Short mmCIF file of C-alpha atoms and ligand atoms in Angstrom, two decimals:
data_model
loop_
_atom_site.label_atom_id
_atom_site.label_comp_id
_atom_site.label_asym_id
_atom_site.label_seq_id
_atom_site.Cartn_x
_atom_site.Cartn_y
_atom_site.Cartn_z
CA UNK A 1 49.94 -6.05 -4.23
CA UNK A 2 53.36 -4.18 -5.98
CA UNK A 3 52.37 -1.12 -4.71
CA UNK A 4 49.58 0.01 -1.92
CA UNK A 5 49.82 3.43 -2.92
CA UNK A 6 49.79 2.79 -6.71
CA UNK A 7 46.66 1.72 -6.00
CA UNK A 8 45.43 4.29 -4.03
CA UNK A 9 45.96 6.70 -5.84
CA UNK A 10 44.62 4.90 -9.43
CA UNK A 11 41.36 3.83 -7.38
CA UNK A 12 40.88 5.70 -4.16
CA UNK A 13 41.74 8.73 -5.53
CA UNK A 14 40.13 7.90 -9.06
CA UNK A 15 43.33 9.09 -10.94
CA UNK A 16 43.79 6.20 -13.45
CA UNK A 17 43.81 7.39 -16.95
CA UNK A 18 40.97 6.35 -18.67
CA UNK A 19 41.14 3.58 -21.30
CA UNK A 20 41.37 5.33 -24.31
CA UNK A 21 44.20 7.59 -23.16
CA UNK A 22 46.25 4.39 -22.00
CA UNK A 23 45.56 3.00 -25.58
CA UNK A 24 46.10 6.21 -27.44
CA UNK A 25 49.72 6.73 -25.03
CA UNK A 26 51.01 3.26 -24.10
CA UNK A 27 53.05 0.51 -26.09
CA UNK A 28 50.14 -1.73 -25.34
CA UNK A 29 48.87 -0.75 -28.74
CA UNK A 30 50.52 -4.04 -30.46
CA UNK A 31 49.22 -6.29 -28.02
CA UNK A 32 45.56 -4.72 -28.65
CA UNK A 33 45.71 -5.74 -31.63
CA UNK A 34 46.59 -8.82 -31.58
CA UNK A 35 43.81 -9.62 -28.82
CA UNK A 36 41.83 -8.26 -31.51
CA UNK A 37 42.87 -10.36 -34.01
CA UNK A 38 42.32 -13.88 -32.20
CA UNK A 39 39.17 -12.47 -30.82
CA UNK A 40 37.77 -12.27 -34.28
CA UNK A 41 39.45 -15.33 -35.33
CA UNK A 42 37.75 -17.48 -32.59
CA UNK A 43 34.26 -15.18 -32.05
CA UNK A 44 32.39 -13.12 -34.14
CA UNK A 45 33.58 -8.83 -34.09
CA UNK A 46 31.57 -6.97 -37.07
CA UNK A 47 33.57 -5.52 -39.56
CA UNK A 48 36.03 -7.84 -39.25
CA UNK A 49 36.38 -11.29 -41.24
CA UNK A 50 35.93 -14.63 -38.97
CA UNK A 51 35.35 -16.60 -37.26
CA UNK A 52 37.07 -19.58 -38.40
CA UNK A 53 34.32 -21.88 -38.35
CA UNK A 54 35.52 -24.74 -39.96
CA UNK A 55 36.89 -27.51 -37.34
CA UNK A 56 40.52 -26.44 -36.81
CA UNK A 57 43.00 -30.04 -37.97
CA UNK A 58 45.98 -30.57 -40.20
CA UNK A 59 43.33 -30.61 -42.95
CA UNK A 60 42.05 -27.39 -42.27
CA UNK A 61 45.97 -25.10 -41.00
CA UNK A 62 46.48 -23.49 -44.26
CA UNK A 63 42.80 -22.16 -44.12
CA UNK A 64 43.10 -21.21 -40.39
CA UNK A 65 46.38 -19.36 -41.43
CA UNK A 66 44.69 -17.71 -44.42
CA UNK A 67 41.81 -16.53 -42.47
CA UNK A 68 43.64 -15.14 -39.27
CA UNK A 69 46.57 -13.41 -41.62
CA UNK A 70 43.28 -11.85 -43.10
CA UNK A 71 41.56 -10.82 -40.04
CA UNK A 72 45.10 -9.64 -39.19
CA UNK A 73 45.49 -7.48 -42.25
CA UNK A 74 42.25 -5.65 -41.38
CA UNK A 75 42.96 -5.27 -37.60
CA UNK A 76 46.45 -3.03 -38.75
CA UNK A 77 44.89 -1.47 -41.67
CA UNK A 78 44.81 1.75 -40.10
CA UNK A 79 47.72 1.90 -38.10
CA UNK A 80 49.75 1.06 -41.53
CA UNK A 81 47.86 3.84 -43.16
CA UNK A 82 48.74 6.68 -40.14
CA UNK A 83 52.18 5.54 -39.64
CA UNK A 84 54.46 3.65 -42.12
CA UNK A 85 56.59 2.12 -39.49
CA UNK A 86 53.66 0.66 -38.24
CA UNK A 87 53.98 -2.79 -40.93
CA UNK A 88 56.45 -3.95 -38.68
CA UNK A 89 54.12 -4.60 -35.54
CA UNK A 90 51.85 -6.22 -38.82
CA UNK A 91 54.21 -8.15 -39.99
CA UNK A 92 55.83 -9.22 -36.33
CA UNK A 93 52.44 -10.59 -35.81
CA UNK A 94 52.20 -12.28 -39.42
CA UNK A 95 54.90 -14.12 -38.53
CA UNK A 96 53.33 -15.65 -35.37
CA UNK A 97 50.21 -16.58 -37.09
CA UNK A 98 51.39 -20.39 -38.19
CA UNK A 99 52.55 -20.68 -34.64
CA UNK A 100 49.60 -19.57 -33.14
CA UNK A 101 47.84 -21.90 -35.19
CA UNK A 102 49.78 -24.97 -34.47
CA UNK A 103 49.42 -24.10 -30.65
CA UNK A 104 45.47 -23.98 -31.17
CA UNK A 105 45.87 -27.33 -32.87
CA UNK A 106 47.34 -28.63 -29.92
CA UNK A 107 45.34 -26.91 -27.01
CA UNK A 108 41.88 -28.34 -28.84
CA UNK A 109 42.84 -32.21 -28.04
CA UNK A 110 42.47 -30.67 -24.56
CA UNK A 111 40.16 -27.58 -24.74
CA UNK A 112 37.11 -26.08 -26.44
CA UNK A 113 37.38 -22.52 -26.94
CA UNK A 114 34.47 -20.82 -25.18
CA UNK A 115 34.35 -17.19 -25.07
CA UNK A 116 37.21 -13.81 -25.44
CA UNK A 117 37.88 -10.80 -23.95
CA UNK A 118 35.13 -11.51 -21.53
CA UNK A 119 34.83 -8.46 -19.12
CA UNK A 120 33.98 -10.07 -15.80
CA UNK A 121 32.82 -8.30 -12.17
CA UNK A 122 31.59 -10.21 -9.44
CA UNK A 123 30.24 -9.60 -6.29
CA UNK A 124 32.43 -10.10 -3.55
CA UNK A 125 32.72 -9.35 0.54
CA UNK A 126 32.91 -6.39 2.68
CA UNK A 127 30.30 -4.92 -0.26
CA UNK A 128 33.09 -4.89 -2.65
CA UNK A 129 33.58 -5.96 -6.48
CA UNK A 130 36.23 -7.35 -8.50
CA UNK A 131 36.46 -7.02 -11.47
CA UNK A 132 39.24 -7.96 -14.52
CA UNK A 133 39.21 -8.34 -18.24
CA UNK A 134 39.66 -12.22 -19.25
CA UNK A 135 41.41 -12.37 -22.69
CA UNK A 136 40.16 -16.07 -23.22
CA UNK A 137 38.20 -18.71 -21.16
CA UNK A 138 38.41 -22.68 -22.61
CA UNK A 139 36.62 -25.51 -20.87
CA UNK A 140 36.39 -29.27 -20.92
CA UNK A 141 34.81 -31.83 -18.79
CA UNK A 142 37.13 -31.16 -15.63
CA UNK A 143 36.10 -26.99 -15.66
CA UNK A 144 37.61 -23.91 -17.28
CA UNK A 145 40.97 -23.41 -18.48
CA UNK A 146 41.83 -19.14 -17.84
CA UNK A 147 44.09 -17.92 -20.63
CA UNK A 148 46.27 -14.38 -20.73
CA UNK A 149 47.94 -13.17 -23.79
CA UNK A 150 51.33 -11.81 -23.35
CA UNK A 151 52.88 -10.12 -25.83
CA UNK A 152 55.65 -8.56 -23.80
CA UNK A 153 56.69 -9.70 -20.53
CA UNK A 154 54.69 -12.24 -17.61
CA UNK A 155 55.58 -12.86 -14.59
CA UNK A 156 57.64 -16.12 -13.96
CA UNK A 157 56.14 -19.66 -12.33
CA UNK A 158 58.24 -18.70 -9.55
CA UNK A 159 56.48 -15.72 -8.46
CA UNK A 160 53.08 -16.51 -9.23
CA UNK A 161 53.58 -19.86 -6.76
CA UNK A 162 55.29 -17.62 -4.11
CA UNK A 163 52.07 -15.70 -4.33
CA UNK A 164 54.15 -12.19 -5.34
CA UNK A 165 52.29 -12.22 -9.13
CA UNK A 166 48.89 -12.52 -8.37
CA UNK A 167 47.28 -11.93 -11.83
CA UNK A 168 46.65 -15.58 -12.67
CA UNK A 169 44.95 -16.75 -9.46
CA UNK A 170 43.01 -13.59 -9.36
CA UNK A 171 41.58 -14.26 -12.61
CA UNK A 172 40.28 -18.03 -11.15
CA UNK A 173 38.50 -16.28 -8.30
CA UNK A 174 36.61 -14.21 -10.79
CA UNK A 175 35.86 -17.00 -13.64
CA UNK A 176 34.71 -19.30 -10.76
CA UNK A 177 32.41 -16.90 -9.31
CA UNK A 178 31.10 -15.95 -12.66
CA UNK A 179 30.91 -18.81 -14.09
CA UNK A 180 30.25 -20.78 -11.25
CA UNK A 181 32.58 -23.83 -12.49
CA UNK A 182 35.70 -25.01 -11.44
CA UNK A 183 38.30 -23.58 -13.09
CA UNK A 184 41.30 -26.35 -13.27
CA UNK A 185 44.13 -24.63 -15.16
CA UNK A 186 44.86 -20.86 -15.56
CA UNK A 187 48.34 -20.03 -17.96
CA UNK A 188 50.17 -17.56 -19.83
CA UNK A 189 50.19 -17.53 -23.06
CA UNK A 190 53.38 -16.00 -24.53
CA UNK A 191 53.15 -14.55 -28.01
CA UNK A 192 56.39 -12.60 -28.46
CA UNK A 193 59.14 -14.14 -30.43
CA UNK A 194 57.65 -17.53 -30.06
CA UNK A 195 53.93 -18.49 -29.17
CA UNK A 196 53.88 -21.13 -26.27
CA UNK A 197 52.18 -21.58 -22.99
CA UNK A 198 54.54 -19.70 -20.34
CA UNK A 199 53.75 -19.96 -16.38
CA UNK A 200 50.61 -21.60 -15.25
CA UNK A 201 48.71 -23.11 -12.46
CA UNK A 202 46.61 -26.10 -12.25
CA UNK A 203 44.08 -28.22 -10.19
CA UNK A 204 45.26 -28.51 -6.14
CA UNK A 205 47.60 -26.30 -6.67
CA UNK A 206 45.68 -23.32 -8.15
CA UNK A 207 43.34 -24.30 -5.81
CA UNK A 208 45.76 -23.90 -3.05
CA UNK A 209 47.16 -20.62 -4.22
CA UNK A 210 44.06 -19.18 -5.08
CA UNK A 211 42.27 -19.51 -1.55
CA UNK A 212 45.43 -18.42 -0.04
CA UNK A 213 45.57 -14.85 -2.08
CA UNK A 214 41.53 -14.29 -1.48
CA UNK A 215 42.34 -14.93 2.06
CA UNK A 216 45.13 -12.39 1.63
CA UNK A 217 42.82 -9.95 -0.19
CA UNK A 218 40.18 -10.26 2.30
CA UNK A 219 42.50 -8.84 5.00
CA UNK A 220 44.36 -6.15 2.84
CA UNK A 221 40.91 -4.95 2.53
CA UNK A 222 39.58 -4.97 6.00
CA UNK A 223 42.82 -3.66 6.82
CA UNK A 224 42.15 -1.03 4.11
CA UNK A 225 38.69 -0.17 5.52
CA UNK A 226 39.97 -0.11 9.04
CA UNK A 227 41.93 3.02 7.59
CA UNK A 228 45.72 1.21 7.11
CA UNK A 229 47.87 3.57 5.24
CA UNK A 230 49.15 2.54 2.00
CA UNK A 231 52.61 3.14 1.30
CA UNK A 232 54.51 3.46 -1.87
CA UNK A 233 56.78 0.81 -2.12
CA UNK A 234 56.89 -0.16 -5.90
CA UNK A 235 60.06 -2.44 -6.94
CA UNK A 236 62.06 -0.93 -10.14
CA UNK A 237 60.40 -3.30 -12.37
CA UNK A 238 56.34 -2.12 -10.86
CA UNK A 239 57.77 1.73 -11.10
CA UNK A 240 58.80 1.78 -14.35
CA UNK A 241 54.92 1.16 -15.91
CA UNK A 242 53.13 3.30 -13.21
CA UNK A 243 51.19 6.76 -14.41
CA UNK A 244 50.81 7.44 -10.37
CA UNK A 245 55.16 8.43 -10.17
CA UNK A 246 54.71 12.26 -10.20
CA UNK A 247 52.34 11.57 -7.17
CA UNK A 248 54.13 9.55 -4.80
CA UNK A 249 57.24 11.45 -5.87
CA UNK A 250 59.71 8.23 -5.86
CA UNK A 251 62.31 10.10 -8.23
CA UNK A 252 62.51 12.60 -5.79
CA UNK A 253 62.93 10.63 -2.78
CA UNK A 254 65.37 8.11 -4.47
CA UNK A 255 67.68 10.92 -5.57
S1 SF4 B 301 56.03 4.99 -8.96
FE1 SF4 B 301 56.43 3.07 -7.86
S2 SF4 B 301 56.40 3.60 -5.69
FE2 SF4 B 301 55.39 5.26 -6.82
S3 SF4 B 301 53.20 4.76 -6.80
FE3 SF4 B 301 54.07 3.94 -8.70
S4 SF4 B 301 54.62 1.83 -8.20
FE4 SF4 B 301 54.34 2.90 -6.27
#
């Protein structure tokens, strides 16, 4: 949706960087780890310690703490060994942990964590698949409750309910179809300088939005098929992320 050509280019053309070579080159490398991190805290990753097991109240914080600043410890272990200046993405996440923990607190009078970093692909029309990484699905009685980690920036409430930022509803279509349960709420969860729930979408009006940008989908892609061109028409903000710029050549046709 930022950028038609972006995405031909990373998909039809099959030029997206693999990965590894996103994770070995990008800044992304902090918020890896701290996916990591409350993976293993929540689910069980060998090698690392965790799960917390024990049932997460006031009681129980300091232990939660302990064990997540431990899984923590391990997750960085290398990155402080190869690169000095790498304690201080460790200890910018250390400092989060007590937050995180408190937020947890709060989110399971509501929730039940049910599984991380789930790698979903569903089946969907004109013989296509979608597919998306889900960094944490909840659920309760009323359905599933979609969770993103941001570490650096999301986009605001404003843009996801003017349908311009289409990550969160994208991510119901696929936990719906995979799951096959409704999924009532779908959020942001911002873990930068503070940890707290950012942007977010629930019940009629995810429902709402989400229809309305498969709808949307469904006729980008028949459009697509059909043989629409896709132009490059990135904002400043979608530009400055995207590995396709040598290709379209926007320096050189903004100068
Ligand atoms: S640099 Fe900008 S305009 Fe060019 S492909 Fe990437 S997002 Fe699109």
């Amino acid at each position: 949706m930022n950028c038609p050509y972006q995405f031909f280019a990373a998909r039809g053309l099959n030029l997206s960087p693999s990965e590894e070579v996103q994770e070995a080159l990008s800044k992304s490398d902090y918020g890896e780890r701290v996916h990591r991190c409350l993976e293993a805290f929540h689910q069980n990753i060998e090698w690392l310690p965790g799960p917390f097991n024990e049932v997460l109240s006031v009681k129980t914080r300091d232990a939660a703490i302990a064990c997540l600043d431990d899984i923590a410890q391990q997750v960085f272990a290398r990155d402080v060994e190869d690169n000095f200046e790498h304690s201080g993405w460790l200890e910018q996440w250390r400092k989060l942990i007590p937050a995180y923990i408190d937020w947890q607190l709060s989110n399971a009078t509501e929730w039940r964590f049910l599984e991380a970093e789930h790698k979903s692909k569903i089946n969907w029309i004109n013989n296509l698949q979608l597919s998306g990484r889900l960094d944490r699905l909840d659920n309760n009685d009323s359905g599933l409750s979609v969770i993103d980690y941001k570490t650096g920036q999301s986009a605001s409430q404003v843009e996801i309910q003017q349908g311009e930022a289409v990550q969160l509803p994208f991510y119901a279509i696929l936990a719906a179809a995979e799951f096959s349960k409704p999924v009532s709420k779908v959020s942001y969860l911002e873990l930068s300088s503070k940890v707290k729930t950012a942007a977010q979408l629930a019940d009629e009006e995810l429902e709402t939005i989400s229809e309305k940008i498969s709808e949307r989908l469904s006729l980008v892609t028949e459009q697509m098929l059909a043989g629409k061109p896709l132009p490059a028409w990135g904002t400043d903000s979608t530009c400055q992320y995207c590995n396709m710029d040598r290709l379209c050549r926007k320096q050189a046709w903004t100068n």
